[in-house]
PDB file of C-alpha atoms in Angstrom:
ATOM      1  CA  UNK A   1       6.165 -15.611  16.063  1.00 50.00           C
ATOM      2  CA  UNK A   2       4.641 -19.074  16.428  1.00 47.00           C
ATOM      3  CA  UNK A   3       3.424 -21.291  13.644  1.00 43.00           C
ATOM      4  CA  UNK A   4      -0.338 -21.908  13.617  1.00 45.00           C
ATOM      5  CA  UNK A   5      -1.165 -25.608  13.941  1.00 53.00           C
ATOM      6  CA  UNK A   6      -4.815 -25.731  12.924  1.00 59.00           C
ATOM      7  CA  UNK A   7      -5.581 -26.477   9.240  1.00 71.00           C
ATOM      8  CA  UNK A   8      -5.742 -23.407   7.015  1.00 81.00           C
ATOM      9  CA  UNK A   9      -7.225 -23.333   3.504  1.00 87.00           C
ATOM     10  CA  UNK A  10      -4.403 -21.346   1.920  1.00 90.00           C
ATOM     11  CA  UNK A  11      -5.783 -21.511  -1.619  1.00 91.00           C
ATOM     12  CA  UNK A  12      -9.251 -20.515  -0.426  1.00 90.00           C
ATOM     13  CA  UNK A  13      -7.828 -17.511   1.394  1.00 90.00           C
ATOM     14  CA  UNK A  14      -5.719 -16.418  -1.586  1.00 89.00           C
ATOM     15  CA  UNK A  15      -8.870 -16.481  -3.737  1.00 87.00           C
ATOM     16  CA  UNK A  16     -10.382 -13.765  -1.530  1.00 84.00           C
ATOM     17  CA  UNK A  17      -7.426 -11.433  -2.142  1.00 84.00           C
ATOM     18  CA  UNK A  18      -7.957  -9.151  -5.181  1.00 76.00           C
ATOM     19  CA  UNK A  19      -4.261  -9.331  -6.105  1.00 78.00           C
ATOM     20  CA  UNK A  20      -4.498 -13.106  -6.595  1.00 82.00           C
ATOM     21  CA  UNK A  21      -8.201 -13.742  -7.262  1.00 79.00           C
ATOM     22  CA  UNK A  22      -7.813 -14.002 -11.052  1.00 76.00           C
ATOM     23  CA  UNK A  23      -5.146 -16.723 -10.882  1.00 80.00           C
ATOM     24  CA  UNK A  24      -5.908 -20.322 -11.871  1.00 83.00           C
ATOM     25  CA  UNK A  25      -6.177 -23.062  -9.253  1.00 87.00           C
ATOM     26  CA  UNK A  26      -2.769 -24.379 -10.295  1.00 86.00           C
ATOM     27  CA  UNK A  27      -1.145 -20.964  -9.947  1.00 82.00           C
ATOM     28  CA  UNK A  28      -2.858 -20.382  -6.592  1.00 86.00           C
ATOM     29  CA  UNK A  29      -1.596 -23.718  -5.323  1.00 89.00           C
ATOM     30  CA  UNK A  30       1.984 -22.891  -6.331  1.00 85.00           C
ATOM     31  CA  UNK A  31       1.707 -19.568  -4.542  1.00 86.00           C
ATOM     32  CA  UNK A  32       0.077 -21.153  -1.484  1.00 90.00           C
ATOM     33  CA  UNK A  33       2.972 -23.622  -1.224  1.00 90.00           C
ATOM     34  CA  UNK A  34       5.329 -20.665  -0.777  1.00 89.00           C
ATOM     35  CA  UNK A  35       3.298 -19.144   2.070  1.00 91.00           C
ATOM     36  CA  UNK A  36       4.040 -19.624   5.767  1.00 92.00           C
ATOM     37  CA  UNK A  37       1.313 -19.653   8.412  1.00 92.00           C
ATOM     38  CA  UNK A  38       1.897 -17.488  11.452  1.00 93.00           C
ATOM     39  CA  UNK A  39      -0.136 -16.883  14.589  1.00 93.00           C
ATOM     40  CA  UNK A  40       0.515 -13.858  16.799  1.00 95.00           C
ATOM     41  CA  UNK A  41      -1.088 -12.273  19.876  1.00 95.00           C
ATOM     42  CA  UNK A  42      -2.852  -8.931  20.085  1.00 93.00           C
ATOM     43  CA  UNK A  43      -0.458  -5.972  20.042  1.00 93.00           C
ATOM     44  CA  UNK A  44       2.186  -7.753  17.960  1.00 95.00           C
ATOM     45  CA  UNK A  45       4.185  -5.415  15.687  1.00 96.00           C
ATOM     46  CA  UNK A  46       4.378  -7.154  12.317  1.00 96.00           C
ATOM     47  CA  UNK A  47       6.611  -4.483  10.810  1.00 94.00           C
ATOM     48  CA  UNK A  48       7.505  -0.845  11.377  1.00 93.00           C
ATOM     49  CA  UNK A  49       7.493   2.069   8.965  1.00 92.00           C
ATOM     50  CA  UNK A  50      10.872   2.271   7.222  1.00 91.00           C
ATOM     51  CA  UNK A  51      11.849  -1.352   7.921  1.00 92.00           C
ATOM     52  CA  UNK A  52      13.267  -3.338   5.042  1.00 91.00           C
ATOM     53  CA  UNK A  53      10.474  -5.293   3.392  1.00 90.00           C
ATOM     54  CA  UNK A  54      10.611  -9.025   4.102  1.00 91.00           C
ATOM     55  CA  UNK A  55       7.312  -9.950   2.484  1.00 91.00           C
ATOM     56  CA  UNK A  56       3.573  -9.452   2.639  1.00 90.00           C
ATOM     57  CA  UNK A  57       0.972 -10.712   5.106  1.00 94.00           C
ATOM     58  CA  UNK A  58      -2.607 -11.816   4.454  1.00 94.00           C
ATOM     59  CA  UNK A  59      -5.020 -11.935   7.391  1.00 94.00           C
ATOM     60  CA  UNK A  60      -6.659 -15.366   7.809  1.00 93.00           C
ATOM     61  CA  UNK A  61      -8.513 -14.379  10.942  1.00 90.00           C
ATOM     62  CA  UNK A  62      -8.155 -11.565  13.436  1.00 92.00           C
ATOM     63  CA  UNK A  63      -7.413  -7.913  12.730  1.00 89.00           C
ATOM     64  CA  UNK A  64      -4.470  -5.575  12.224  1.00 92.00           C
ATOM     65  CA  UNK A  65      -4.060  -1.801  12.191  1.00 88.00           C
ATOM     66  CA  UNK A  66      -1.988  -0.022   9.531  1.00 87.00           C
ATOM     67  CA  UNK A  67      -0.688   3.380  10.611  1.00 86.00           C
ATOM     68  CA  UNK A  68       1.989   6.010  10.151  1.00 86.00           C
ATOM     69  CA  UNK A  69       3.703   8.027  12.890  1.00 83.00           C
ATOM     70  CA  UNK A  70       4.577  11.731  12.759  1.00 78.00           C
ATOM     71  CA  UNK A  71       7.838  13.179  14.058  1.00 81.00           C
ATOM     72  CA  UNK A  72       5.940  14.230  17.182  1.00 79.00           C
ATOM     73  CA  UNK A  73       4.875  10.635  17.777  1.00 77.00           C
ATOM     74  CA  UNK A  74       1.246  11.037  16.733  1.00 75.00           C
ATOM     75  CA  UNK A  75      -0.344   8.073  14.968  1.00 75.00           C
ATOM     76  CA  UNK A  76      -2.500   8.323  11.860  1.00 73.00           C
ATOM     77  CA  UNK A  77      -4.492   5.154  11.193  1.00 75.00           C
ATOM     78  CA  UNK A  78      -4.673   4.342   7.486  1.00 76.00           C
ATOM     79  CA  UNK A  79      -6.530   1.015   7.403  1.00 76.00           C
ATOM     80  CA  UNK A  80      -7.956  -1.717   9.582  1.00 80.00           C
ATOM     81  CA  UNK A  81      -7.473  -5.083   7.882  1.00 86.00           C
ATOM     82  CA  UNK A  82      -9.399  -8.256   8.674  1.00 86.00           C
ATOM     83  CA  UNK A  83      -9.853 -11.549   6.782  1.00 86.00           C
ATOM     84  CA  UNK A  84      -8.403 -11.349   3.282  1.00 86.00           C
ATOM     85  CA  UNK A  85      -6.711  -8.019   3.944  1.00 87.00           C
ATOM     86  CA  UNK A  86      -3.105  -7.572   2.815  1.00 87.00           C
ATOM     87  CA  UNK A  87      -0.322  -5.925   4.786  1.00 90.00           C
ATOM     88  CA  UNK A  88       2.929  -4.736   3.217  1.00 88.00           C
ATOM     89  CA  UNK A  89       1.973  -5.381  -0.396  1.00 82.00           C
ATOM     90  CA  UNK A  90       3.087  -1.940  -1.630  1.00 79.00           C
ATOM     91  CA  UNK A  91       6.702  -2.535  -0.621  1.00 81.00           C
ATOM     92  CA  UNK A  92       6.747  -5.963  -2.206  1.00 77.00           C
ATOM     93  CA  UNK A  93       5.610  -4.416  -5.489  1.00 73.00           C
ATOM     94  CA  UNK A  94       7.849  -1.356  -5.604  1.00 75.00           C
ATOM     95  CA  UNK A  95      10.896  -2.919  -3.886  1.00 76.00           C
ATOM     96  CA  UNK A  96      11.118  -0.165  -1.260  1.00 84.00           C
ATOM     97  CA  UNK A  97      10.881  -0.310   2.550  1.00 89.00           C
ATOM     98  CA  UNK A  98       7.585  -0.629   4.386  1.00 90.00           C
ATOM     99  CA  UNK A  99       5.656   2.638   3.957  1.00 86.00           C
ATOM    100  CA  UNK A 100       3.690   2.231   7.206  1.00 89.00           C
ATOM    101  CA  UNK A 101       3.603   0.163  10.389  1.00 93.00           C
ATOM    102  CA  UNK A 102       1.289  -2.777  11.121  1.00 93.00           C
ATOM    103  CA  UNK A 103       0.233  -4.087  14.532  1.00 95.00           C
ATOM    104  CA  UNK A 104      -2.406  -6.666  15.448  1.00 94.00           C
ATOM    105  CA  UNK A 105      -5.393  -5.495  17.485  1.00 90.00           C
ATOM    106  CA  UNK A 106      -6.503  -8.992  18.507  1.00 91.00           C
ATOM    107  CA  UNK A 107      -5.052 -12.520  18.287  1.00 94.00           C
ATOM    108  CA  UNK A 108      -4.430 -12.970  14.579  1.00 95.00           C
ATOM    109  CA  UNK A 109      -3.487 -15.735  12.147  1.00 94.00           C
ATOM    110  CA  UNK A 110      -1.789 -14.736   8.888  1.00 95.00           C
ATOM    111  CA  UNK A 111      -0.285 -16.115   5.726  1.00 94.00           C
ATOM    112  CA  UNK A 112       3.192 -14.737   5.159  1.00 94.00           C
ATOM    113  CA  UNK A 113       4.624 -14.681   1.636  1.00 91.00           C
ATOM    114  CA  UNK A 114       8.382 -14.005   1.736  1.00 91.00           C
ATOM    115  CA  UNK A 115       9.580 -11.351  -0.660  1.00 89.00           C
ATOM    116  CA  UNK A 116      12.131 -13.644  -2.304  1.00 86.00           C
ATOM    117  CA  UNK A 117       9.482 -16.301  -2.971  1.00 84.00           C
ATOM    118  CA  UNK A 118       7.120 -13.704  -4.454  1.00 83.00           C
ATOM    119  CA  UNK A 119       9.828 -12.262  -6.724  1.00 82.00           C
ATOM    120  CA  UNK A 120      10.853 -15.728  -7.899  1.00 80.00           C
ATOM    121  CA  UNK A 121       7.264 -16.607  -8.717  1.00 77.00           C
ATOM    122  CA  UNK A 122       6.657 -13.218 -10.350  1.00 74.00           C
ATOM    123  CA  UNK A 123       9.635 -13.647 -12.698  1.00 77.00           C
ATOM    124  CA  UNK A 124       8.600 -17.157 -13.709  1.00 74.00           C
ATOM    125  CA  UNK A 125       4.854 -16.611 -14.056  1.00 73.00           C
ATOM    126  CA  UNK A 126       3.254 -14.206 -16.568  1.00 73.00           C
ATOM    127  CA  UNK A 127      -0.054 -14.980 -14.830  1.00 72.00           C
ATOM    128  CA  UNK A 128       0.829 -13.181 -11.654  1.00 72.00           C
ATOM    129  CA  UNK A 129       2.325 -10.239 -13.561  1.00 71.00           C
ATOM    130  CA  UNK A 130      -1.016  -9.880 -15.358  1.00 73.00           C
ATOM    131  CA  UNK A 131      -2.884 -10.207 -12.041  1.00 71.00           C
ATOM    132  CA  UNK A 132      -0.781  -7.430 -10.495  1.00 70.00           C
ATOM    133  CA  UNK A 133      -1.495  -5.092 -13.420  1.00 72.00           C
ATOM    134  CA  UNK A 134      -5.231  -5.738 -13.040  1.00 72.00           C
ATOM    135  CA  UNK A 135      -5.025  -5.236  -9.281  1.00 67.00           C
ATOM    136  CA  UNK A 136      -3.220  -1.905  -9.673  1.00 67.00           C
ATOM    137  CA  UNK A 137      -5.884  -0.821 -12.153  1.00 70.00           C
ATOM    138  CA  UNK A 138      -8.619  -1.664  -9.646  1.00 67.00           C
ATOM    139  CA  UNK A 139      -6.788   0.285  -6.950  1.00 64.00           C
ATOM    140  CA  UNK A 140      -6.521   3.326  -9.188  1.00 65.00           C
ATOM    141  CA  UNK A 141     -10.254   3.182  -9.882  1.00 69.00           C
ATOM    142  CA  UNK A 142     -10.929   2.803  -6.147  1.00 61.00           C
ATOM    143  CA  UNK A 143      -8.786   5.864  -5.394  1.00 59.00           C
ATOM    144  CA  UNK A 144     -10.725   7.867  -7.973  1.00 65.00           C
ATOM    145  CA  UNK A 145     -13.992   6.754  -6.355  1.00 63.00           C
ATOM    146  CA  UNK A 146     -12.700   7.694  -2.896  1.00 58.00           C
ATOM    147  CA  UNK A 147     -11.660  11.131  -4.156  1.00 61.00           C
ATOM    148  CA  UNK A 148     -15.092  11.612  -5.704  1.00 61.00           C
ATOM    149  CA  UNK A 149     -16.828  10.480  -2.508  1.00 56.00           C
ATOM    150  CA  UNK A 150     -14.827  12.814  -0.275  1.00 56.00           C
ATOM    151  CA  UNK A 151     -15.227  15.766  -2.603  1.00 56.00           C
ATOM    152  CA  UNK A 152     -18.903  15.556  -3.505  1.00 55.00           C
ATOM    153  CA  UNK A 153     -20.745  13.677  -0.719  1.00 76.00           C
ATOM    154  CA  UNK A 154     -21.661  14.614   2.841  1.00 86.00           C
ATOM    155  CA  UNK A 155     -20.843  12.257   5.721  1.00 89.00           C
ATOM    156  CA  UNK A 156     -24.290  10.639   5.736  1.00 91.00           C
ATOM    157  CA  UNK A 157     -23.953   9.862   2.023  1.00 89.00           C
ATOM    158  CA  UNK A 158     -20.441   8.457   2.550  1.00 88.00           C
ATOM    159  CA  UNK A 159     -21.754   6.255   5.352  1.00 91.00           C
ATOM    160  CA  UNK A 160     -24.621   5.108   3.140  1.00 91.00           C
ATOM    161  CA  UNK A 161     -22.175   4.214   0.350  1.00 87.00           C
ATOM    162  CA  UNK A 162     -20.037   2.265   2.812  1.00 88.00           C
ATOM    163  CA  UNK A 163     -23.049   0.387   4.228  1.00 92.00           C
ATOM    164  CA  UNK A 164     -24.428  -0.430   0.759  1.00 89.00           C
ATOM    165  CA  UNK A 165     -21.081  -1.837  -0.406  1.00 85.00           C
ATOM    166  CA  UNK A 166     -20.600  -3.809   2.815  1.00 86.00           C
ATOM    167  CA  UNK A 167     -24.170  -5.139   2.828  1.00 89.00           C
ATOM    168  CA  UNK A 168     -24.013  -6.309  -0.776  1.00 86.00           C
ATOM    169  CA  UNK A 169     -20.744  -8.092  -0.044  1.00 80.00           C
ATOM    170  CA  UNK A 170     -21.400  -9.514   3.434  1.00 82.00           C
ATOM    171  CA  UNK A 171     -25.127  -9.189   4.169  1.00 87.00           C
ATOM    172  CA  UNK A 172     -27.956 -11.739   4.070  1.00 90.00           C
ATOM    173  CA  UNK A 173     -31.038 -11.069   1.954  1.00 91.00           C
ATOM    174  CA  UNK A 174     -34.246 -11.089   4.006  1.00 91.00           C
ATOM    175  CA  UNK A 175     -36.533  -9.996   1.186  1.00 84.00           C
ATOM    176  CA  UNK A 176     -36.489  -8.721  -2.386  1.00 86.00           C
ATOM    177  CA  UNK A 177     -34.839  -5.465  -1.348  1.00 90.00           C
ATOM    178  CA  UNK A 178     -33.969  -5.887   2.342  1.00 93.00           C
ATOM    179  CA  UNK A 179     -30.677  -7.046   3.853  1.00 94.00           C
ATOM    180  CA  UNK A 180     -29.565  -8.042   7.344  1.00 93.00           C
ATOM    181  CA  UNK A 181     -25.936  -7.185   8.051  1.00 91.00           C
ATOM    182  CA  UNK A 182     -23.748  -8.300  10.933  1.00 88.00           C
ATOM    183  CA  UNK A 183     -21.682  -5.162  11.385  1.00 86.00           C
ATOM    184  CA  UNK A 184     -18.921  -5.416  13.987  1.00 81.00           C
ATOM    185  CA  UNK A 185     -16.689  -2.554  12.866  1.00 81.00           C
ATOM    186  CA  UNK A 186     -16.018   0.110  15.452  1.00 82.00           C
ATOM    187  CA  UNK A 187     -16.990   3.728  14.959  1.00 85.00           C
ATOM    188  CA  UNK A 188     -13.289   4.547  14.598  1.00 82.00           C
ATOM    189  CA  UNK A 189     -12.875   1.969  11.821  1.00 81.00           C
ATOM    190  CA  UNK A 190     -15.882   3.351   9.940  1.00 85.00           C
ATOM    191  CA  UNK A 191     -14.588   6.907  10.369  1.00 85.00           C
ATOM    192  CA  UNK A 192     -11.238   5.895   8.866  1.00 78.00           C
ATOM    193  CA  UNK A 193     -12.937   4.117   5.974  1.00 77.00           C
ATOM    194  CA  UNK A 194     -15.098   7.090   4.956  1.00 80.00           C
ATOM    195  CA  UNK A 195     -12.691   9.890   5.861  1.00 77.00           C
ATOM    196  CA  UNK A 196     -14.710  11.508   8.632  1.00 81.00           C
ATOM    197  CA  UNK A 197     -14.502  12.248  12.349  1.00 83.00           C
ATOM    198  CA  UNK A 198     -16.047   9.715  14.749  1.00 86.00           C
ATOM    199  CA  UNK A 199     -18.550  12.298  16.001  1.00 90.00           C
ATOM    200  CA  UNK A 200     -19.657  12.976  12.418  1.00 90.00           C
ATOM    201  CA  UNK A 201     -20.149   9.252  11.805  1.00 90.00           C
ATOM    202  CA  UNK A 202     -22.330   9.021  14.907  1.00 92.00           C
ATOM    203  CA  UNK A 203     -24.506  11.914  13.730  1.00 93.00           C
ATOM    204  CA  UNK A 204     -24.720  10.494  10.201  1.00 93.00           C
ATOM    205  CA  UNK A 205     -25.785   7.076  11.491  1.00 94.00           C
ATOM    206  CA  UNK A 206     -28.472   8.694  13.660  1.00 94.00           C
ATOM    207  CA  UNK A 207     -29.714  10.568  10.580  1.00 94.00           C
ATOM    208  CA  UNK A 208     -29.987   7.354   8.536  1.00 95.00           C
ATOM    209  CA  UNK A 209     -31.891   5.680  11.388  1.00 94.00           C
ATOM    210  CA  UNK A 210     -34.288   8.629  11.800  1.00 95.00           C
ATOM    211  CA  UNK A 211     -34.966   8.568   8.054  1.00 94.00           C
ATOM    212  CA  UNK A 212     -35.820   4.865   8.222  1.00 95.00           C
ATOM    213  CA  UNK A 213     -32.967   3.852   5.932  1.00 95.00           C
ATOM    214  CA  UNK A 214     -31.316   1.538   8.484  1.00 95.00           C
ATOM    215  CA  UNK A 215     -32.450  -0.151  11.706  1.00 94.00           C
ATOM    216  CA  UNK A 216     -30.048  -0.969  14.547  1.00 92.00           C
ATOM    217  CA  UNK A 217     -31.297  -4.361  15.782  1.00 91.00           C
ATOM    218  CA  UNK A 218     -28.559  -4.779  18.393  1.00 89.00           C
ATOM    219  CA  UNK A 219     -24.946  -3.731  18.917  1.00 84.00           C
ATOM    220  CA  UNK A 220     -23.697  -5.756  15.945  1.00 85.00           C
ATOM    221  CA  UNK A 221     -26.752  -6.294  13.719  1.00 91.00           C
ATOM    222  CA  UNK A 222     -28.159  -3.802  11.208  1.00 93.00           C
ATOM    223  CA  UNK A 223     -31.277  -4.240   9.105  1.00 94.00           C
ATOM    224  CA  UNK A 224     -31.572  -2.349   5.837  1.00 95.00           C
ATOM    225  CA  UNK A 225     -35.284  -2.283   4.866  1.00 94.00           C
ATOM    226  CA  UNK A 226     -34.541  -1.150   1.307  1.00 95.00           C
ATOM    227  CA  UNK A 227     -31.069  -1.353  -0.183  1.00 94.00           C
ATOM    228  CA  UNK A 228     -32.368   0.710  -3.130  1.00 93.00           C
ATOM    229  CA  UNK A 229     -33.466   3.555  -0.845  1.00 94.00           C
ATOM    230  CA  UNK A 230     -30.110   3.504   0.948  1.00 93.00           C
ATOM    231  CA  UNK A 231     -28.287   3.497  -2.390  1.00 90.00           C
ATOM    232  CA  UNK A 232     -30.382   6.460  -3.548  1.00 90.00           C
ATOM    233  CA  UNK A 233     -29.375   8.348  -0.392  1.00 90.00           C
ATOM    234  CA  UNK A 234     -25.749   7.418  -1.023  1.00 82.00           C
ATOM    235  CA  UNK A 235     -25.784   9.043  -4.448  1.00 79.00           C
ATOM    236  CA  UNK A 236     -28.040  11.992  -3.655  1.00 72.00           C
TER     237      UNK A 236
END
């Protein structure tokens, strides 16, 4: 695994990670000083399910797939992580082995925080202990929301929820209520995110387009004429 030579804003990247976003600049800098920068090619296995945890990774650029493997060798994709996404954080928190495998799907640059460095910093800094408690609380709330979404919303509504959240976070306002969103996630990635089959996602997207709630400008650009109307569909 080669070291990345180009300059990386470690503190800036750590700020985007929910686990560390509430830390002060001084605390972030101390944590950043403990991180290593690594650059790997596509298809690189960062860790395998059951391996002893060596630390956590944070994606600076690129993408990685998190998955588990059944006894029959079938893969179940759990997450696709891009910039700011963490890999292996569960094992660094509970002290157990990696619960899933992680492999890059394109050339990827990551911050690597060794487990020993994290534990040393955790023991000496009440700040990060408080940040972890807050992060776990957010995750619990997110799991409750996911459960609610899967139980009470159809696929089109789940897709609408996902697009609203993504647009409000990453989109560009083009009017009082309209947003332009560069959306480069694959159909498989969206299906994983909303807990649906790829074919169902395709049908749901077609439904939203036919209802005038989204417009597909090109392969990677979506226009949302009214974020309010899309949000209403999400919660209908």
